[in-house]
């Protein structure tokens, strides 16, 4: 971090100190201007001088009269040109000599130009009592000279205390230099915080990214009080967007040090390892038992979208998620079975229909989450085994039962898309148990729901049939053929699947025989 000071005759020493805009925080805390603001002022000299080449200079930045910091009682004073009248006489003489040397020095050759150094002077506390100079050499030729007090810096900073330690060795240097400073603006502000009674109060209304920058510099300087104040600020302030990742990455390495970062990390971690599964189960149960239509609909969409987003960061086969979802599915199936039993009686209540619709909607929501997590195969097996439920379905009125067929339709669509991969026996059982019920409710499905996609469902049914062995395809499609001749549009249209089965049954065997015959003839003719 240290290096030798530039020689007086070097380009850095001949640099002319310019008047530049000084950045100020919302609390009135003076700090070094950002490089962008500095270069903007250097490229636009008329911003500080009258047009026409007059000699009248713009006034120096107004100094604050009072600061709430501890003694020395004055806020950092900023000196940017020899025209500032309240700087120490020795510093003013030095700046004047630099100006004269810069005016008399010959211009460098065109091929050997070096980047000019732009100097800024900052004073803290009572500048007339300053007994130490700190030089910061930053990027893009920025140099900051700070007039500070040795006792203040040694009391606050382990870095300056080590640099300025006396003892039996040589006397401490009158100037401390910090080279390759990545963030000169924040260095100046951090040194200014050493003059404050309570740094945390000065961090109020600052942004989280700026406080992270201050904490980084404070850690480098060994300014432990400022690091602790930054941590207190970060623990209390909300984090927005990407700030959470930035905060966590900035404080994790502090866990091994006595800064107390546990309160911050508790915001994103928990000591209870079972809490995620318990919490998810609680959320699922609250949604599934909700009686408000709008609230249930919005929370279902929220949880589903969150699971979709989180599935990109996991393998989609979490035991916690799988166990919770399938437990909820089983409870919904049990309630649906009881409702079907009640509805199959002659004097069942009208409210049963609404409760059946509610449980069906719950199961559809759970199926979507299982598809999102890529763990839906077992549910296809669960639904295919509901032979008693399918039998009760046939005894109910279509108006009360038809919503259940949405579940069957969704499973066919999932198999057709490859979203679930049940076994051959499960696929065959699904068709045998639930396809007839779906056909019986088909006209109701088309009329009761605008979002019902007939072509998508028919393609899913056809693709599911075509995954079976050819004899099973024949049985299913011939049965469908007879129903379609009776029901027409009130039956799924599986013509595309029928055409594929037809080619497999009547065309492909003969094509294979012809090809085999051609190969045999070719072999006989070959010598």
Short mmCIF file of C-alpha atoms in Angstrom, two decimals:
data_model
loop_
_atom_site.label_atom_id
_atom_site.label_comp_id
_atom_site.label_asym_id
_atom_site.label_seq_id
_atom_site.Cartn_x
_atom_site.Cartn_y
_atom_site.Cartn_z
CA UNK A 1 0.00 0.00 0.00
CA UNK A 2 2.99 2.29 0.42
CA UNK A 3 5.62 3.70 -1.86
CA UNK A 4 8.02 6.56 -2.22
CA UNK A 5 6.68 10.08 -2.73
CA UNK A 6 7.01 11.57 -6.20
CA UNK A 7 10.06 13.77 -6.62
CA UNK A 8 9.37 17.47 -6.86
CA UNK A 9 10.53 17.66 -10.43
CA UNK A 10 8.38 14.77 -11.63
CA UNK A 11 5.18 15.32 -13.65
CA UNK A 12 3.19 14.35 -10.55
CA UNK A 13 4.86 17.10 -8.52
CA UNK A 14 4.35 19.67 -11.29
CA UNK A 15 0.63 18.90 -11.49
CA UNK A 16 -1.52 21.97 -11.06
CA UNK A 17 -4.21 21.82 -8.40
CA UNK A 18 -7.57 22.64 -9.96
CA UNK A 19 -10.87 23.77 -8.57
CA UNK A 20 -13.25 20.82 -8.82
CA UNK A 21 -16.81 20.14 -7.60
CA UNK A 22 -16.87 18.52 -4.19
CA UNK A 23 -19.36 15.74 -3.57
CA UNK A 24 -21.55 16.04 -0.49
CA UNK A 25 -23.77 13.43 1.13
CA UNK A 26 -27.40 14.13 2.10
CA UNK A 27 -26.23 14.75 5.67
CA UNK A 28 -23.80 17.46 4.58
CA UNK A 29 -20.69 15.30 4.85
CA UNK A 30 -17.94 16.60 2.57
CA UNK A 31 -16.08 13.98 0.61
CA UNK A 32 -13.84 13.56 -2.39
CA UNK A 33 -15.57 13.92 -5.79
CA UNK A 34 -16.04 10.84 -7.85
CA UNK A 35 -13.64 10.31 -10.79
CA UNK A 36 -16.52 10.90 -13.24
CA UNK A 37 -17.31 14.30 -11.70
CA UNK A 38 -13.65 15.22 -11.57
CA UNK A 39 -13.00 14.46 -15.23
CA UNK A 40 -16.19 16.23 -16.22
CA UNK A 41 -14.91 19.38 -14.54
CA UNK A 42 -11.49 19.03 -16.16
CA UNK A 43 -12.99 18.64 -19.63
CA UNK A 44 -15.30 21.65 -19.12
CA UNK A 45 -13.09 24.41 -17.65
CA UNK A 46 -15.76 27.06 -18.34
CA UNK A 47 -17.87 25.34 -15.72
CA UNK A 48 -15.69 27.08 -13.13
CA UNK A 49 -14.65 30.22 -15.07
CA UNK A 50 -16.51 32.92 -16.95
CA UNK A 51 -16.63 32.58 -20.74
CA UNK A 52 -14.33 34.86 -22.73
CA UNK A 53 -11.12 33.99 -20.90
CA UNK A 54 -11.62 36.33 -17.91
CA UNK A 55 -9.41 36.08 -14.86
CA UNK A 56 -12.25 35.86 -12.34
CA UNK A 57 -12.39 32.46 -10.66
CA UNK A 58 -15.49 30.72 -9.40
CA UNK A 59 -15.83 30.85 -5.62
CA UNK A 60 -14.49 27.94 -3.62
CA UNK A 61 -17.02 25.48 -2.22
CA UNK A 62 -18.88 26.79 0.78
CA UNK A 63 -17.59 25.37 4.05
CA UNK A 64 -20.06 23.99 6.58
CA UNK A 65 -20.19 26.01 9.77
CA UNK A 66 -20.72 23.15 12.19
CA UNK A 67 -20.75 19.36 12.29
CA UNK A 68 -22.27 16.96 14.81
CA UNK A 69 -18.96 15.07 15.06
CA UNK A 70 -16.73 14.92 18.09
CA UNK A 71 -13.91 17.49 18.59
CA UNK A 72 -12.19 18.71 16.55
CA UNK A 73 -15.57 20.27 15.96
CA UNK A 74 -15.47 21.28 12.30
CA UNK A 75 -16.47 19.11 9.35
CA UNK A 76 -13.84 18.18 6.78
CA UNK A 77 -12.73 21.31 4.95
CA UNK A 78 -11.97 20.92 1.25
CA UNK A 79 -9.21 22.90 -0.40
CA UNK A 80 -8.96 22.68 -4.15
CA UNK A 81 -6.90 25.69 -5.27
CA UNK A 82 -4.44 28.33 -3.92
CA UNK A 83 -7.30 30.84 -3.89
CA UNK A 84 -8.76 29.18 -0.79
CA UNK A 85 -7.91 31.57 2.03
CA UNK A 86 -8.25 29.40 5.15
CA UNK A 87 -5.65 26.73 4.37
CA UNK A 88 -2.45 26.47 6.42
CA UNK A 89 0.23 28.95 5.22
CA UNK A 90 2.78 26.22 4.55
CA UNK A 91 0.32 24.32 2.40
CA UNK A 92 -0.61 27.47 0.49
CA UNK A 93 3.07 28.20 -0.20
CA UNK A 94 3.62 24.67 -1.41
CA UNK A 95 0.63 24.87 -3.75
CA UNK A 96 1.84 28.24 -5.06
CA UNK A 97 5.29 26.80 -5.78
CA UNK A 98 3.68 23.89 -7.61
CA UNK A 99 1.65 26.31 -9.73
CA UNK A 100 4.74 28.33 -10.67
CA UNK A 101 6.73 25.18 -11.49
CA UNK A 102 3.89 23.85 -13.63
CA UNK A 103 3.66 27.18 -15.53
CA UNK A 104 7.43 27.32 -16.22
CA UNK A 105 7.89 23.63 -17.10
CA UNK A 106 8.13 22.86 -20.83
CA UNK A 107 5.33 20.85 -22.40
CA UNK A 108 6.18 17.15 -22.81
CA UNK A 109 6.68 15.70 -26.27
CA UNK A 110 3.63 14.46 -28.11
CA UNK A 111 4.84 10.87 -28.09
CA UNK A 112 5.72 10.79 -24.39
CA UNK A 113 2.69 12.36 -22.74
CA UNK A 114 1.89 11.11 -19.30
CA UNK A 115 -1.48 11.22 -17.67
CA UNK A 116 -1.65 14.42 -15.55
CA UNK A 117 -2.19 14.05 -11.85
CA UNK A 118 -5.25 15.87 -10.47
CA UNK A 119 -4.72 16.85 -6.83
CA UNK A 120 -7.35 17.54 -4.22
CA UNK A 121 -6.72 18.77 -0.66
CA UNK A 122 -9.01 17.80 2.21
CA UNK A 123 -8.73 18.99 5.80
CA UNK A 124 -10.36 17.42 8.84
CA UNK A 125 -11.20 18.88 12.22
CA UNK A 126 -9.21 22.11 12.80
CA UNK A 127 -6.83 22.35 9.85
CA UNK A 128 -4.52 24.76 11.67
CA UNK A 129 -3.73 22.03 14.23
CA UNK A 130 -3.10 19.30 11.65
CA UNK A 131 0.13 17.44 12.34
CA UNK A 132 -0.01 14.68 9.70
CA UNK A 133 -0.49 14.43 5.95
CA UNK A 134 -2.02 11.40 4.27
CA UNK A 135 -1.59 11.12 0.50
CA UNK A 136 -3.92 8.93 -1.51
CA UNK A 137 -2.93 8.05 -5.07
CA UNK A 138 -5.96 6.68 -6.89
CA UNK A 139 -6.89 5.66 -10.37
CA UNK A 140 -6.94 7.94 -13.40
CA UNK A 141 -4.33 10.27 -11.95
CA UNK A 142 -6.29 11.40 -8.88
CA UNK A 143 -4.25 12.36 -5.82
CA UNK A 144 -5.85 13.41 -2.54
CA UNK A 145 -3.90 15.22 0.20
CA UNK A 146 -5.55 14.98 3.61
CA UNK A 147 -4.56 17.20 6.53
CA UNK A 148 -5.34 15.05 9.56
CA UNK A 149 -4.47 14.63 13.25
CA UNK A 150 -2.12 11.89 14.32
CA UNK A 151 -3.85 11.10 17.61
CA UNK A 152 -7.31 10.75 15.96
CA UNK A 153 -6.10 8.31 13.32
CA UNK A 154 -3.97 6.25 15.72
CA UNK A 155 -6.87 5.98 18.16
CA UNK A 156 -9.29 4.76 15.48
CA UNK A 157 -7.21 2.82 12.95
CA UNK A 158 -4.88 -0.12 13.58
CA UNK A 159 -3.22 0.54 10.22
CA UNK A 160 -2.29 4.13 11.08
CA UNK A 161 -1.40 3.16 14.65
CA UNK A 162 1.15 0.67 13.32
CA UNK A 163 2.50 3.11 10.74
CA UNK A 164 2.87 5.97 13.18
CA UNK A 165 4.18 4.03 16.17
CA UNK A 166 7.16 5.77 17.79
CA UNK A 167 9.17 3.73 20.27
CA UNK A 168 12.94 3.45 20.10
CA UNK A 169 13.12 3.40 16.32
CA UNK A 170 13.17 6.32 13.87
CA UNK A 171 10.59 9.06 14.39
CA UNK A 172 7.20 8.50 12.68
CA UNK A 173 6.95 9.99 9.20
CA UNK A 174 5.18 13.34 8.71
CA UNK A 175 3.35 11.89 5.70
CA UNK A 176 1.74 8.52 5.04
CA UNK A 177 1.20 7.52 1.44
CA UNK A 178 -1.33 5.00 0.14
CA UNK A 179 -0.80 3.99 -3.47
CA UNK A 180 -3.09 2.15 -5.90
CA UNK A 181 -6.15 3.29 -4.03
CA UNK A 182 -9.20 1.80 -5.77
CA UNK A 183 -11.78 3.97 -4.02
CA UNK A 184 -10.27 7.32 -3.04
CA UNK A 185 -13.66 8.89 -2.42
CA UNK A 186 -14.57 6.26 0.18
CA UNK A 187 -11.10 6.45 1.77
CA UNK A 188 -11.66 10.14 2.41
CA UNK A 189 -15.13 9.53 3.82
CA UNK A 190 -13.87 6.71 6.06
CA UNK A 191 -11.12 8.91 7.49
CA UNK A 192 -13.77 11.56 8.12
CA UNK A 193 -15.78 9.03 10.14
CA UNK A 194 -12.80 8.71 12.50
CA UNK A 195 -13.69 12.21 13.70
CA UNK A 196 -17.27 11.22 14.62
CA UNK A 197 -18.54 10.18 18.02
CA UNK A 198 -20.95 7.59 16.56
CA UNK A 199 -20.24 6.47 13.01
CA UNK A 200 -23.56 4.61 12.76
CA UNK A 201 -25.49 7.89 12.98
CA UNK A 202 -23.49 9.27 10.05
CA UNK A 203 -24.43 6.21 7.97
CA UNK A 204 -28.14 6.99 8.14
CA UNK A 205 -29.73 7.61 4.73
CA UNK A 206 -26.71 6.09 3.01
CA UNK A 207 -27.30 3.36 0.44
CA UNK A 208 -26.40 -0.26 1.11
CA UNK A 209 -23.78 -0.38 -1.71
CA UNK A 210 -22.04 2.72 -0.31
CA UNK A 211 -21.98 1.32 3.22
CA UNK A 212 -20.44 -1.89 1.85
CA UNK A 213 -17.72 0.20 0.22
CA UNK A 214 -17.10 2.04 3.49
CA UNK A 215 -16.95 -1.23 5.42
CA UNK A 216 -14.40 -2.64 2.96
CA UNK A 217 -12.09 0.36 3.37
CA UNK A 218 -12.60 0.42 7.15
CA UNK A 219 -11.56 -3.22 7.34
CA UNK A 220 -8.39 -2.52 5.34
CA UNK A 221 -7.54 0.40 7.66
CA UNK A 222 -8.30 -1.60 10.78
CA UNK A 223 -11.07 0.84 11.70
CA UNK A 224 -12.95 -1.73 13.77
CA UNK A 225 -15.48 0.70 15.21
CA UNK A 226 -16.59 1.69 11.71
CA UNK A 227 -16.84 -1.95 10.60
CA UNK A 228 -19.09 -2.65 13.60
CA UNK A 229 -21.23 0.40 12.80
CA UNK A 230 -21.58 -0.74 9.19
CA UNK A 231 -22.67 -4.18 10.36
CA UNK A 232 -25.24 -2.61 12.71
CA UNK A 233 -26.55 -0.54 9.81
CA UNK A 234 -26.74 -3.55 7.47
CA UNK A 235 -28.51 -5.61 10.13
CA UNK A 236 -31.28 -3.01 10.50
CA UNK A 237 -31.79 -1.74 6.95
CA UNK A 238 -33.87 -3.66 4.34
CA UNK A 239 -32.01 -5.27 1.44
CA UNK A 240 -33.46 -4.77 -2.02
CA UNK A 241 -32.83 -6.90 -5.12
CA UNK A 242 -29.20 -7.92 -5.57
CA UNK A 243 -28.17 -6.17 -2.35
CA UNK A 244 -28.77 -9.38 -0.40
CA UNK A 245 -26.15 -11.35 -2.36
CA UNK A 246 -23.70 -8.44 -2.13
CA UNK A 247 -24.15 -8.13 1.63
CA UNK A 248 -23.78 -11.86 2.26
CA UNK A 249 -20.65 -12.14 0.10
CA UNK A 250 -19.14 -9.12 1.87
CA UNK A 251 -19.63 -10.37 5.43
CA UNK A 252 -19.12 -14.13 5.27
CA UNK A 253 -15.35 -13.81 5.67
CA UNK A 254 -15.93 -11.80 8.86
CA UNK A 255 -17.43 -14.82 10.67
CA UNK A 256 -14.00 -15.84 11.95
CA UNK A 257 -13.46 -12.38 13.46
CA UNK A 258 -15.05 -10.88 16.54
CA UNK A 259 -17.46 -8.60 14.69
CA UNK A 260 -20.71 -10.42 15.43
CA UNK A 261 -22.10 -11.08 11.95
CA UNK A 262 -24.51 -13.79 13.17
CA UNK A 263 -27.50 -11.38 13.42
CA UNK A 264 -27.09 -10.57 9.72
CA UNK A 265 -26.73 -14.19 8.64
CA UNK A 266 -29.82 -15.18 10.64
CA UNK A 267 -31.81 -13.13 8.17
CA UNK A 268 -31.08 -15.74 5.47
CA UNK A 269 -30.30 -18.92 7.44
CA UNK A 270 -31.94 -20.92 10.22
CA UNK A 271 -30.53 -23.25 12.85
CA UNK A 272 -33.63 -25.45 12.63
CA UNK A 273 -32.86 -27.87 9.80
CA UNK A 274 -36.42 -29.27 9.78
CA UNK A 275 -38.09 -25.90 9.41
CA UNK A 276 -38.23 -25.84 5.56
CA UNK A 277 -40.25 -29.05 5.37
CA UNK A 278 -42.53 -28.06 8.25
CA UNK A 279 -43.04 -24.61 6.81
CA UNK A 280 -43.86 -25.94 3.34
CA UNK A 281 -46.36 -28.42 4.80
CA UNK A 282 -48.00 -25.61 6.77
CA UNK A 283 -48.24 -23.42 3.67
CA UNK A 284 -49.74 -26.26 1.64
CA UNK A 285 -52.36 -27.03 4.27
CA UNK A 286 -53.39 -23.38 4.61
CA UNK A 287 -53.88 -23.07 0.85
CA UNK A 288 -55.74 -26.36 0.48
CA UNK A 289 -58.18 -25.56 3.29
CA UNK A 290 -58.82 -21.94 2.32
CA UNK A 291 -62.45 -20.96 1.76
CA UNK A 292 -61.90 -17.65 -0.03
CA UNK A 293 -61.81 -18.15 -3.80
CA UNK A 294 -59.68 -15.13 -4.67
CA UNK A 295 -57.19 -15.58 -1.87
CA UNK A 296 -56.77 -19.27 -2.63
CA UNK A 297 -56.35 -18.58 -6.35
CA UNK A 298 -53.69 -15.88 -5.83
CA UNK A 299 -51.72 -17.87 -3.24
CA UNK A 300 -51.76 -20.95 -5.46
CA UNK A 301 -50.28 -18.92 -8.31
CA UNK A 302 -47.69 -17.41 -5.94
CA UNK A 303 -46.48 -20.73 -4.51
CA UNK A 304 -46.44 -22.38 -7.94
CA UNK A 305 -44.33 -19.58 -9.44
CA UNK A 306 -41.91 -19.68 -6.51
CA UNK A 307 -41.47 -23.42 -6.91
CA UNK A 308 -40.83 -22.96 -10.63
CA UNK A 309 -38.15 -20.36 -9.89
CA UNK A 310 -36.49 -22.47 -7.21
CA UNK A 311 -36.49 -25.57 -9.41
CA UNK A 312 -33.74 -23.97 -11.55
CA UNK A 313 -31.40 -24.04 -8.52
CA UNK A 314 -32.18 -27.60 -7.35
CA UNK A 315 -32.31 -31.05 -8.85
CA UNK A 316 -36.10 -31.12 -8.52
CA UNK A 317 -36.08 -34.32 -6.45
CA UNK A 318 -35.95 -32.97 -2.92
CA UNK A 319 -37.22 -35.49 -0.38
CA UNK A 320 -38.82 -32.69 1.64
CA UNK A 321 -40.81 -31.36 -1.31
CA UNK A 322 -41.77 -34.82 -2.56
CA UNK A 323 -42.98 -36.05 0.82
CA UNK A 324 -44.97 -32.89 1.49
CA UNK A 325 -46.65 -32.82 -1.92
CA UNK A 326 -47.60 -36.48 -1.94
CA UNK A 327 -48.98 -36.27 1.60
CA UNK A 328 -51.19 -33.41 0.43
CA UNK A 329 -52.25 -35.41 -2.64
CA UNK A 330 -53.28 -38.36 -0.51
CA UNK A 331 -55.37 -36.17 1.78
CA UNK A 332 -57.11 -34.58 -1.21
CA UNK A 333 -57.85 -38.02 -2.70
CA UNK A 334 -59.30 -39.21 0.61
CA UNK A 335 -61.58 -36.18 0.84
CA UNK A 336 -62.61 -36.58 -2.80
CA UNK A 337 -63.48 -40.22 -2.20
CA UNK A 338 -65.70 -39.28 0.76
CA UNK A 339 -67.42 -36.61 -1.31
CA UNK A 340 -68.07 -39.05 -4.17
CA UNK A 341 -69.55 -41.51 -1.72
CA UNK A 342 -71.82 -38.80 -0.30
CA UNK A 343 -72.76 -37.50 -3.77
CA UNK A 344 -73.69 -40.98 -5.03
CA UNK A 345 -76.60 -41.02 -2.61
CA UNK A 346 -79.96 -39.77 -3.80
CA UNK A 347 -80.40 -36.99 -1.23
CA UNK A 348 -76.92 -35.50 -1.32
CA UNK A 349 -76.44 -31.80 -0.58
CA UNK A 350 -75.90 -29.28 -3.36
CA UNK A 351 -72.83 -28.02 -1.52
CA UNK A 352 -71.11 -31.32 -2.33
CA UNK A 353 -70.69 -30.21 -5.94
CA UNK A 354 -68.77 -27.10 -4.88
CA UNK A 355 -66.59 -29.12 -2.51
CA UNK A 356 -65.82 -31.61 -5.29
CA UNK A 357 -64.80 -28.73 -7.53
CA UNK A 358 -62.61 -27.34 -4.74
CA UNK A 359 -60.79 -30.64 -4.17
CA UNK A 360 -60.35 -31.13 -7.91
CA UNK A 361 -58.81 -27.67 -8.19
CA UNK A 362 -56.50 -28.53 -5.30
CA UNK A 363 -55.36 -31.72 -7.01
CA UNK A 364 -54.71 -29.90 -10.27
CA UNK A 365 -52.57 -27.39 -8.39
CA UNK A 366 -50.61 -30.20 -6.74
CA UNK A 367 -50.12 -31.90 -10.11
CA UNK A 368 -48.66 -28.71 -11.55
CA UNK A 369 -46.18 -28.51 -8.67
CA UNK A 370 -45.25 -32.17 -9.11
CA UNK A 371 -44.64 -31.52 -12.81
CA UNK A 372 -42.52 -28.48 -11.93
CA UNK A 373 -40.41 -30.59 -9.58
CA UNK A 374 -40.26 -33.45 -12.13
CA UNK A 375 -41.66 -35.96 -9.62
CA UNK A 376 -45.13 -36.63 -11.07
CA UNK A 377 -44.70 -40.29 -12.08
CA UNK A 378 -45.93 -41.64 -8.75
CA UNK A 379 -49.06 -39.51 -8.88
CA UNK A 380 -49.97 -41.05 -12.25
CA UNK A 381 -49.77 -44.42 -10.54
CA UNK A 382 -51.88 -43.14 -7.61
CA UNK A 383 -54.57 -41.79 -9.93
CA UNK A 384 -54.57 -44.89 -12.12
CA UNK A 385 -55.25 -47.08 -9.10
CA UNK A 386 -58.43 -45.20 -8.11
CA UNK A 387 -60.78 -47.84 -9.55
CA UNK A 388 -63.39 -47.36 -6.81
CA UNK A 389 -63.37 -43.60 -7.34
CA UNK A 390 -63.88 -44.12 -11.09
CA UNK A 391 -66.81 -46.43 -10.38
CA UNK A 392 -68.42 -43.84 -8.09
CA UNK A 393 -67.81 -41.26 -10.80
CA UNK A 394 -70.14 -43.09 -13.19
CA UNK A 395 -73.02 -42.94 -10.66
CA UNK A 396 -72.91 -39.16 -10.25
CA UNK A 397 -74.49 -36.49 -12.37
CA UNK A 398 -72.16 -35.00 -14.98
CA UNK A 399 -72.65 -31.49 -13.60
CA UNK A 400 -71.17 -32.56 -10.26
CA UNK A 401 -68.42 -34.90 -11.44
CA UNK A 402 -66.99 -33.49 -14.67
CA UNK A 403 -64.28 -31.35 -13.01
CA UNK A 404 -62.56 -34.57 -11.91
CA UNK A 405 -61.87 -35.39 -15.56
CA UNK A 406 -59.64 -32.30 -15.75
CA UNK A 407 -57.11 -34.27 -13.70
CA UNK A 408 -57.16 -37.17 -16.16
CA UNK A 409 -56.84 -34.76 -19.10
CA UNK A 410 -53.84 -33.04 -17.46
CA UNK A 411 -52.07 -36.37 -16.98
CA UNK A 412 -52.59 -37.33 -20.63
CA UNK A 413 -51.18 -33.95 -21.70
CA UNK A 414 -48.17 -34.46 -19.42
CA UNK A 415 -47.44 -37.91 -20.84
CA UNK A 416 -47.81 -36.60 -24.39
CA UNK A 417 -45.35 -33.78 -23.66
CA UNK A 418 -42.86 -36.05 -21.88
CA UNK A 419 -43.31 -34.17 -18.57
CA UNK A 420 -43.87 -37.47 -16.76
CA UNK A 421 -42.61 -40.96 -17.52
CA UNK A 422 -44.87 -43.57 -15.91
CA UNK A 423 -44.35 -47.25 -16.62
CA UNK A 424 -46.13 -49.14 -19.41
CA UNK A 425 -48.50 -50.85 -16.98
CA UNK A 426 -49.35 -47.50 -15.36
CA UNK A 427 -50.11 -45.91 -18.73
CA UNK A 428 -52.33 -48.83 -19.72
CA UNK A 429 -54.14 -48.74 -16.37
CA UNK A 430 -54.70 -45.00 -16.67
CA UNK A 431 -56.42 -45.52 -20.02
CA UNK A 432 -58.46 -48.46 -18.82
CA UNK A 433 -59.68 -46.79 -15.61
CA UNK A 434 -60.20 -43.15 -16.62
CA UNK A 435 -60.51 -42.81 -20.41
CA UNK A 436 -64.20 -43.79 -20.45
CA UNK A 437 -64.94 -41.30 -17.66
CA UNK A 438 -63.15 -38.58 -19.65
CA UNK A 439 -65.22 -39.39 -22.75
CA UNK A 440 -68.44 -39.28 -20.71
CA UNK A 441 -67.57 -35.77 -19.43
CA UNK A 442 -66.07 -34.46 -22.68
CA UNK A 443 -68.96 -32.21 -23.69
CA UNK A 444 -69.07 -30.71 -20.21
CA UNK A 445 -65.32 -30.07 -20.23
CA UNK A 446 -65.59 -28.13 -23.48
CA UNK A 447 -68.52 -26.01 -22.29
CA UNK A 448 -67.54 -25.32 -18.69
CA UNK A 449 -63.97 -24.08 -19.10
CA UNK A 450 -62.67 -21.62 -21.68
CA UNK A 451 -59.08 -22.65 -21.03
CA UNK A 452 -59.77 -26.26 -21.99
CA UNK A 453 -57.56 -26.98 -25.02
CA UNK A 454 -59.28 -29.75 -26.93
CA UNK A 455 -56.50 -30.32 -29.47
CA UNK A 456 -53.85 -30.49 -26.75
CA UNK A 457 -55.83 -33.04 -24.75
CA UNK A 458 -56.61 -35.17 -27.82
CA UNK A 459 -52.97 -35.18 -28.83
CA UNK A 460 -52.01 -36.25 -25.30
CA UNK A 461 -54.50 -39.12 -25.29
CA UNK A 462 -53.33 -40.27 -28.72
CA UNK A 463 -49.65 -40.10 -27.80
CA UNK A 464 -50.31 -42.05 -24.61
CA UNK A 465 -52.07 -44.80 -26.56
CA UNK A 466 -49.27 -44.95 -29.14
CA UNK A 467 -46.70 -45.62 -26.38
CA UNK A 468 -48.36 -48.98 -25.66
CA UNK A 469 -47.67 -52.28 -27.40
CA UNK A 470 -49.40 -52.62 -30.78
CA UNK A 471 -52.10 -55.03 -29.51
CA UNK A 472 -53.05 -52.57 -26.74
CA UNK A 473 -53.11 -49.77 -29.31
CA UNK A 474 -55.54 -51.84 -31.41
CA UNK A 475 -57.85 -52.48 -28.46
CA UNK A 476 -57.95 -48.85 -27.33
CA UNK A 477 -58.32 -47.26 -30.76
CA UNK A 478 -61.01 -49.66 -32.00
CA UNK A 479 -62.98 -48.99 -28.82
CA UNK A 480 -62.59 -45.25 -29.42
CA UNK A 481 -63.60 -45.70 -33.08
CA UNK A 482 -66.97 -47.13 -32.08
CA UNK A 483 -67.64 -44.40 -29.51
CA UNK A 484 -66.73 -41.61 -31.91
CA UNK A 485 -69.21 -42.96 -34.46
CA UNK A 486 -71.95 -42.60 -31.83
CA UNK A 487 -70.90 -39.35 -30.09
CA UNK A 488 -69.12 -37.31 -32.76
CA UNK A 489 -67.84 -34.00 -31.33
CA UNK A 490 -68.77 -35.10 -27.80
CA UNK A 491 -65.91 -37.60 -28.00
CA UNK A 492 -62.17 -36.87 -28.27
CA UNK A 493 -60.98 -36.93 -31.88
CA UNK A 494 -58.06 -39.37 -32.07
CA UNK A 495 -57.78 -39.59 -35.85
CA UNK A 496 -54.07 -38.75 -35.88
CA UNK A 497 -53.29 -41.57 -33.46
CA UNK A 498 -55.56 -43.88 -35.47
CA UNK A 499 -53.63 -43.09 -38.66
CA UNK A 500 -50.31 -43.89 -36.99
CA UNK A 501 -51.70 -47.17 -35.67
CA UNK A 502 -53.09 -47.98 -39.15
CA UNK A 503 -49.67 -47.50 -40.80
CA UNK A 504 -48.02 -49.59 -38.11
CA UNK A 505 -50.59 -52.39 -38.59
CA UNK A 506 -51.28 -52.49 -42.35
CA UNK A 507 -48.47 -50.65 -44.13
CA UNK A 508 -45.26 -51.12 -42.21
CA UNK A 509 -45.24 -54.98 -42.22
CA UNK A 510 -45.54 -55.10 -46.01
CA UNK A 511 -43.00 -52.31 -46.43
CA UNK A 512 -40.61 -54.31 -44.26
CA UNK A 513 -41.24 -57.46 -46.31
CA UNK A 514 -40.59 -55.63 -49.58
CA UNK A 515 -37.40 -54.13 -48.18
CA UNK A 516 -36.26 -57.50 -46.88
CA UNK A 517 -37.01 -59.07 -50.29
CA UNK A 518 -35.00 -56.41 -52.08
CA UNK A 519 -32.06 -57.00 -49.77
CA UNK A 520 -32.26 -60.77 -50.34
CA UNK A 521 -32.42 -60.34 -54.12
CA UNK A 522 -29.46 -57.99 -54.01
CA UNK A 523 -27.46 -60.52 -52.00
CA UNK A 524 -28.21 -63.29 -54.51
CA UNK A 525 -27.11 -61.17 -57.46
CA UNK A 526 -23.88 -60.16 -55.87
CA UNK A 527 -20.91 -62.36 -56.92
#
